mmCIF file of C-alpha atoms in Angstrom:
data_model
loop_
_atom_site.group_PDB
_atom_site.id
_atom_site.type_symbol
_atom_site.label_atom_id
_atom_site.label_comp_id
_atom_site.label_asym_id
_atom_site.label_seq_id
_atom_site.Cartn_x
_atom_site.Cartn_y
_atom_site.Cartn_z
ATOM 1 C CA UNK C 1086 0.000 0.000 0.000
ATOM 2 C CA UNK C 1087 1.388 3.569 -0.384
ATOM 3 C CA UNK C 1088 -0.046 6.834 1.672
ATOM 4 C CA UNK C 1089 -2.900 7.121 -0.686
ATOM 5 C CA UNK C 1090 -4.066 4.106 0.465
ATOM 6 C CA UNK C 1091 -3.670 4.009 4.070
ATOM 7 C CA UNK C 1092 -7.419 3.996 5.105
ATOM 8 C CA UNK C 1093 -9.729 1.080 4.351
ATOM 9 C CA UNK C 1094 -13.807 2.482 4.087
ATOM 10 C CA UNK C 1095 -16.509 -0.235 4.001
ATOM 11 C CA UNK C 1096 -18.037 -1.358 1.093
ATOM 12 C CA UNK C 1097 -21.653 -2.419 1.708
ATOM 13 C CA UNK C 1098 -20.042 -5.497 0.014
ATOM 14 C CA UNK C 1099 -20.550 -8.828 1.751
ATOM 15 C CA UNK C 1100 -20.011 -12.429 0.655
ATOM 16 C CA UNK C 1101 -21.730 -15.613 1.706
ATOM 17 C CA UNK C 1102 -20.430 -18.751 2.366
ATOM 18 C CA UNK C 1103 -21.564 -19.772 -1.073
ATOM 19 C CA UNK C 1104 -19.712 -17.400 -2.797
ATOM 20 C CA UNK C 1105 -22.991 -15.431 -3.726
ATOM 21 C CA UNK C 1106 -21.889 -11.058 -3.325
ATOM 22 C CA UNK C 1107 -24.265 -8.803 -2.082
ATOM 23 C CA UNK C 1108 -24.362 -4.916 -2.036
ATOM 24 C CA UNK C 1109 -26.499 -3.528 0.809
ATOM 25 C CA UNK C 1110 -28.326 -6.896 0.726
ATOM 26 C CA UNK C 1111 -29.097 -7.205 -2.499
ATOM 27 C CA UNK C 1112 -27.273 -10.007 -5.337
ATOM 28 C CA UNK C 1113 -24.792 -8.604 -7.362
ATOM 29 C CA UNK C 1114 -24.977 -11.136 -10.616
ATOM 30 C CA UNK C 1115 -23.154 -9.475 -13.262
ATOM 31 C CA UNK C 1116 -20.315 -11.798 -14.138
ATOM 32 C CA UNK C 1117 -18.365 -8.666 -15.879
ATOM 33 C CA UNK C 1118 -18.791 -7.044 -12.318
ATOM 34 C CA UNK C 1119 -17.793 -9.922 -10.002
ATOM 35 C CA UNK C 1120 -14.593 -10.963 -12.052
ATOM 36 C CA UNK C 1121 -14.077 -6.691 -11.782
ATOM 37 C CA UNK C 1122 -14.087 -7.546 -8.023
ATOM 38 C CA UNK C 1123 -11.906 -10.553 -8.013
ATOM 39 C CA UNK C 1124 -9.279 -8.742 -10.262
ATOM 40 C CA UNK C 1125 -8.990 -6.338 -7.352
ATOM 41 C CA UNK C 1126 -9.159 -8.801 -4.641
ATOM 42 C CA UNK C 1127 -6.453 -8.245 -1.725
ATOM 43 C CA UNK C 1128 -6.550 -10.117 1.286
ATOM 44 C CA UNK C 1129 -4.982 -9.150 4.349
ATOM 45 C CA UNK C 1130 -2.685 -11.439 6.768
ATOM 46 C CA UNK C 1131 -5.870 -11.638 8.958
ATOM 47 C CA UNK C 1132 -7.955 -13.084 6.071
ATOM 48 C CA UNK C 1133 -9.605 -9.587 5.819
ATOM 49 C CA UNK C 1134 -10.824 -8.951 2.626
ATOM 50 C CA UNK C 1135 -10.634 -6.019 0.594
ATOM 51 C CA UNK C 1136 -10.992 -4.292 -2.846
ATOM 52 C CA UNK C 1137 -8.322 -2.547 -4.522
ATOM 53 C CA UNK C 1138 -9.955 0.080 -6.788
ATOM 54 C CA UNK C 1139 -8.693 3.521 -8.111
ATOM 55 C CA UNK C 1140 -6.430 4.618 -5.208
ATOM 56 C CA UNK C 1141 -9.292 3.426 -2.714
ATOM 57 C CA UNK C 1142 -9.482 0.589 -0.283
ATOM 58 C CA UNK C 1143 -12.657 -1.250 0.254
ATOM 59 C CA UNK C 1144 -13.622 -3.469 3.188
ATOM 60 C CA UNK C 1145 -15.973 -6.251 2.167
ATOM 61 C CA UNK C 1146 -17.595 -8.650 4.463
ATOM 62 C CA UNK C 1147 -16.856 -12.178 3.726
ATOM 63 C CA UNK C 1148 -18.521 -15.241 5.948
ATOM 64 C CA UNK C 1149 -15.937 -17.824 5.386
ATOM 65 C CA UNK C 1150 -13.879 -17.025 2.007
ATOM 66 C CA UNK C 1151 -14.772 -15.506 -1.937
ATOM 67 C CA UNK C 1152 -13.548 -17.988 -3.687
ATOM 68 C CA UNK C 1153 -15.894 -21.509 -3.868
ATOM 69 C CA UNK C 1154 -15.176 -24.360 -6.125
ATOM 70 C CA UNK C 1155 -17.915 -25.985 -7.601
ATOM 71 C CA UNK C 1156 -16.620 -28.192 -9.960
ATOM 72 C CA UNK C 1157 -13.346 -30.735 -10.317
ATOM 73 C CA UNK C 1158 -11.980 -32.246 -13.074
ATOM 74 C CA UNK C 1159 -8.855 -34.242 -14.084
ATOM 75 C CA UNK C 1160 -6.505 -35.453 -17.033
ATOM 76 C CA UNK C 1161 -6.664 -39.239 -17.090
ATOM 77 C CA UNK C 1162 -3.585 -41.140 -18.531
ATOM 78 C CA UNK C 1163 -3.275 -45.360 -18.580
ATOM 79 C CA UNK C 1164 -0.394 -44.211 -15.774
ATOM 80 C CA UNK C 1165 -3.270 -41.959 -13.163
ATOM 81 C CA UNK C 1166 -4.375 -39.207 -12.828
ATOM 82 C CA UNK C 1167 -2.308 -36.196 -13.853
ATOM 83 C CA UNK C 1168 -3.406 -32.205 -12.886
ATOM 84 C CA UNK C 1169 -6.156 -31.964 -11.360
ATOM 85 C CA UNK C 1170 -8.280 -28.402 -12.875
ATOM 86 C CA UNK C 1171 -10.963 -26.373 -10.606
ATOM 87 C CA UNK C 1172 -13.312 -24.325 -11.705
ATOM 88 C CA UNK C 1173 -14.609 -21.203 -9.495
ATOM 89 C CA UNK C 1174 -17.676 -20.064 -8.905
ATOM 90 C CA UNK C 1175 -18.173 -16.661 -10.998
ATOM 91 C CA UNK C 1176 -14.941 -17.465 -13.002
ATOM 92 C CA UNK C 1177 -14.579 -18.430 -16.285
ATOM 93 C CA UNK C 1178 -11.242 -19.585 -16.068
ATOM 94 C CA UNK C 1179 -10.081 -23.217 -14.746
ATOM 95 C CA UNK C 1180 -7.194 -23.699 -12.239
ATOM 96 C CA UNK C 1181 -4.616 -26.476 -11.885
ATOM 97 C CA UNK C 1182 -5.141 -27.335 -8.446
ATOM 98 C CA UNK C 1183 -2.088 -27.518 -6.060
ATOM 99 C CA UNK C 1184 -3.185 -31.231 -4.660
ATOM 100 C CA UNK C 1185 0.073 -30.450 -1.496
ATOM 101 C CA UNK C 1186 -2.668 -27.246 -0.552
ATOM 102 C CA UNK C 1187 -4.923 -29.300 0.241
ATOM 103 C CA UNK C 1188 -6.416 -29.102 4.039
ATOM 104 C CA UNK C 1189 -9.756 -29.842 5.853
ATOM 105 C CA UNK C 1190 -11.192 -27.481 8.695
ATOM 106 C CA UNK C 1191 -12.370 -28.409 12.316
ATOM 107 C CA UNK C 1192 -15.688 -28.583 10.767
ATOM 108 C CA UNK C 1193 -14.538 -31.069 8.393
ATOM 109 C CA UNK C 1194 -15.076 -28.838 4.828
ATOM 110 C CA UNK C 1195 -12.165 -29.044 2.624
ATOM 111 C CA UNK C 1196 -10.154 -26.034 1.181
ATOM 112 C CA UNK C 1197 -7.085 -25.241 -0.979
ATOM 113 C CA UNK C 1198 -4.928 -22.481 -1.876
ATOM 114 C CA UNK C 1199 -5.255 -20.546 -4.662
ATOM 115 C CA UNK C 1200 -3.693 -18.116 -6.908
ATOM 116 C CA UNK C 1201 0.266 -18.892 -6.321
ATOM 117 C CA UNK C 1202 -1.094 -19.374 -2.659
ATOM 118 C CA UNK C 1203 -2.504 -16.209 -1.728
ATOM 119 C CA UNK C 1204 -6.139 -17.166 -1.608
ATOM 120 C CA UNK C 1205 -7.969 -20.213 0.197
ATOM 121 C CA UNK C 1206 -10.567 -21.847 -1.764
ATOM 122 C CA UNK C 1207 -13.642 -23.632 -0.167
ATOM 123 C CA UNK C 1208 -14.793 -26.920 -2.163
ATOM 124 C CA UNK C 1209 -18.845 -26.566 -2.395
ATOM 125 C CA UNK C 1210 -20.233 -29.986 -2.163
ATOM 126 C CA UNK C 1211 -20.457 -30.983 -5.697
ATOM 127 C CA UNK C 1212 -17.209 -30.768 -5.788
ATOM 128 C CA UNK C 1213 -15.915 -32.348 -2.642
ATOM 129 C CA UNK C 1214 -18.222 -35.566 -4.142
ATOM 130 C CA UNK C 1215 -16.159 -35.202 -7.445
ATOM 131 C CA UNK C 1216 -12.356 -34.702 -5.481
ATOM 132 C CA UNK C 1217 -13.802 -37.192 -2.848
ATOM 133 C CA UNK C 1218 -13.352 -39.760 -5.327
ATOM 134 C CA UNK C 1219 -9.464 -39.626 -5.430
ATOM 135 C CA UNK C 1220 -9.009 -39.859 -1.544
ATOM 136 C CA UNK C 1221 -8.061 -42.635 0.058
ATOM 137 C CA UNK C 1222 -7.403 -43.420 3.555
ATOM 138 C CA UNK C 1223 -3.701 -44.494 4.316
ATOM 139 C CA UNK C 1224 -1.990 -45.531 7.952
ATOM 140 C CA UNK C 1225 -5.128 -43.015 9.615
ATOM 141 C CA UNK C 1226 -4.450 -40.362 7.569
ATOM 142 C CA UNK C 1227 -6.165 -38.715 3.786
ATOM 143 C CA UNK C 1228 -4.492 -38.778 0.626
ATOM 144 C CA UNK C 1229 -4.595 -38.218 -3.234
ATOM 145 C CA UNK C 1230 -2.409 -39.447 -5.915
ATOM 146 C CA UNK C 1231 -1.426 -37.412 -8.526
ATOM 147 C CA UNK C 1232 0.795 -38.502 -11.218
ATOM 148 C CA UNK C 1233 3.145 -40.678 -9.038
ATOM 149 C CA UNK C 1234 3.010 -38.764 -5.761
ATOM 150 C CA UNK C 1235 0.510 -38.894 -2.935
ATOM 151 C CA UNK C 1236 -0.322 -35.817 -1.125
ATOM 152 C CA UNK C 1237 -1.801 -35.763 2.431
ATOM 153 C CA UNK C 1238 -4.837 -34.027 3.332
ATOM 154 C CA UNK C 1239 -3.837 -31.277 6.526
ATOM 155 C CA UNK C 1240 -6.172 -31.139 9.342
ATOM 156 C CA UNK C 1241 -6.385 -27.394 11.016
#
């Protein structure tokens, strides 16, 4: 941040656990809008959120994290699975997924990180079913293979 940008105003902005936005209470659905948003996304050691926008920072609201997945898919080869792609909800573009990211909550809900790691991503339940498929238990513990390496699941 420089001086311009030392104070952080609220937004009216708030996001649900589903990754829906809301301004004031009421949806914001245009796609053009909500990628605008993510674009300008900064979040803050704390896992405060913000938006970065002309000079100006904006607090927004966010119950549990912006970014949901709702769908996984995968390259199969004869040899496994190879990368494993996510898609984000309001994004149009898929993600490799970082399988060593990989960690489930004290309320059990799975996440990843995002983004060269600077955003955690909440799997909606669609697609925990469709990564749930590649976990296996092993000596107490989850993992998934990818490729030829197995990646534990962290607890937090």
């Amino acid at each position: 941040m420089n001086e311009k940008q030392t104070l952080i105003e609220p937004s009216g902005i708030t996001v649900d656990e589903e990754g829906n936005w809301f301004y004031q209470g009421n949806p914001i659905i245009r796609e053009d809008i909500l990628q605008l948003f993510y674009e300008h996304l900064k979040v803050t050691p704390g896992n405060g959120y913000f938006i970065e926008w002309q000079g100006k920072l904006n607090s927004i609201d966010v119950a549990d994290t912006p970014f949901v997945i709702t769908r996984v898919d995968w390259d199969e080869t004869p040899q496994g699975i190879n990368n494993l792609w996510i898609t984000l909800k309001h994004l149009p573009e898929k993600e490799i997924l970082d399988p060593s990211t990989l960690f489930i909550n004290d309320q059990n809900v799975l996440y990843c990180k995002i983004r060269n790691g600077l955003f955690t991503a909440r799997f909606s339940r669609p697609a925990y079913y469709q990564i749930a498929q590649l976990i296996e238990e092993e000596n107490g513990a989850f993992v998934i293979k990818v490729g030829s390496k197995k990646f534990s699941i962290k607890t937090q």
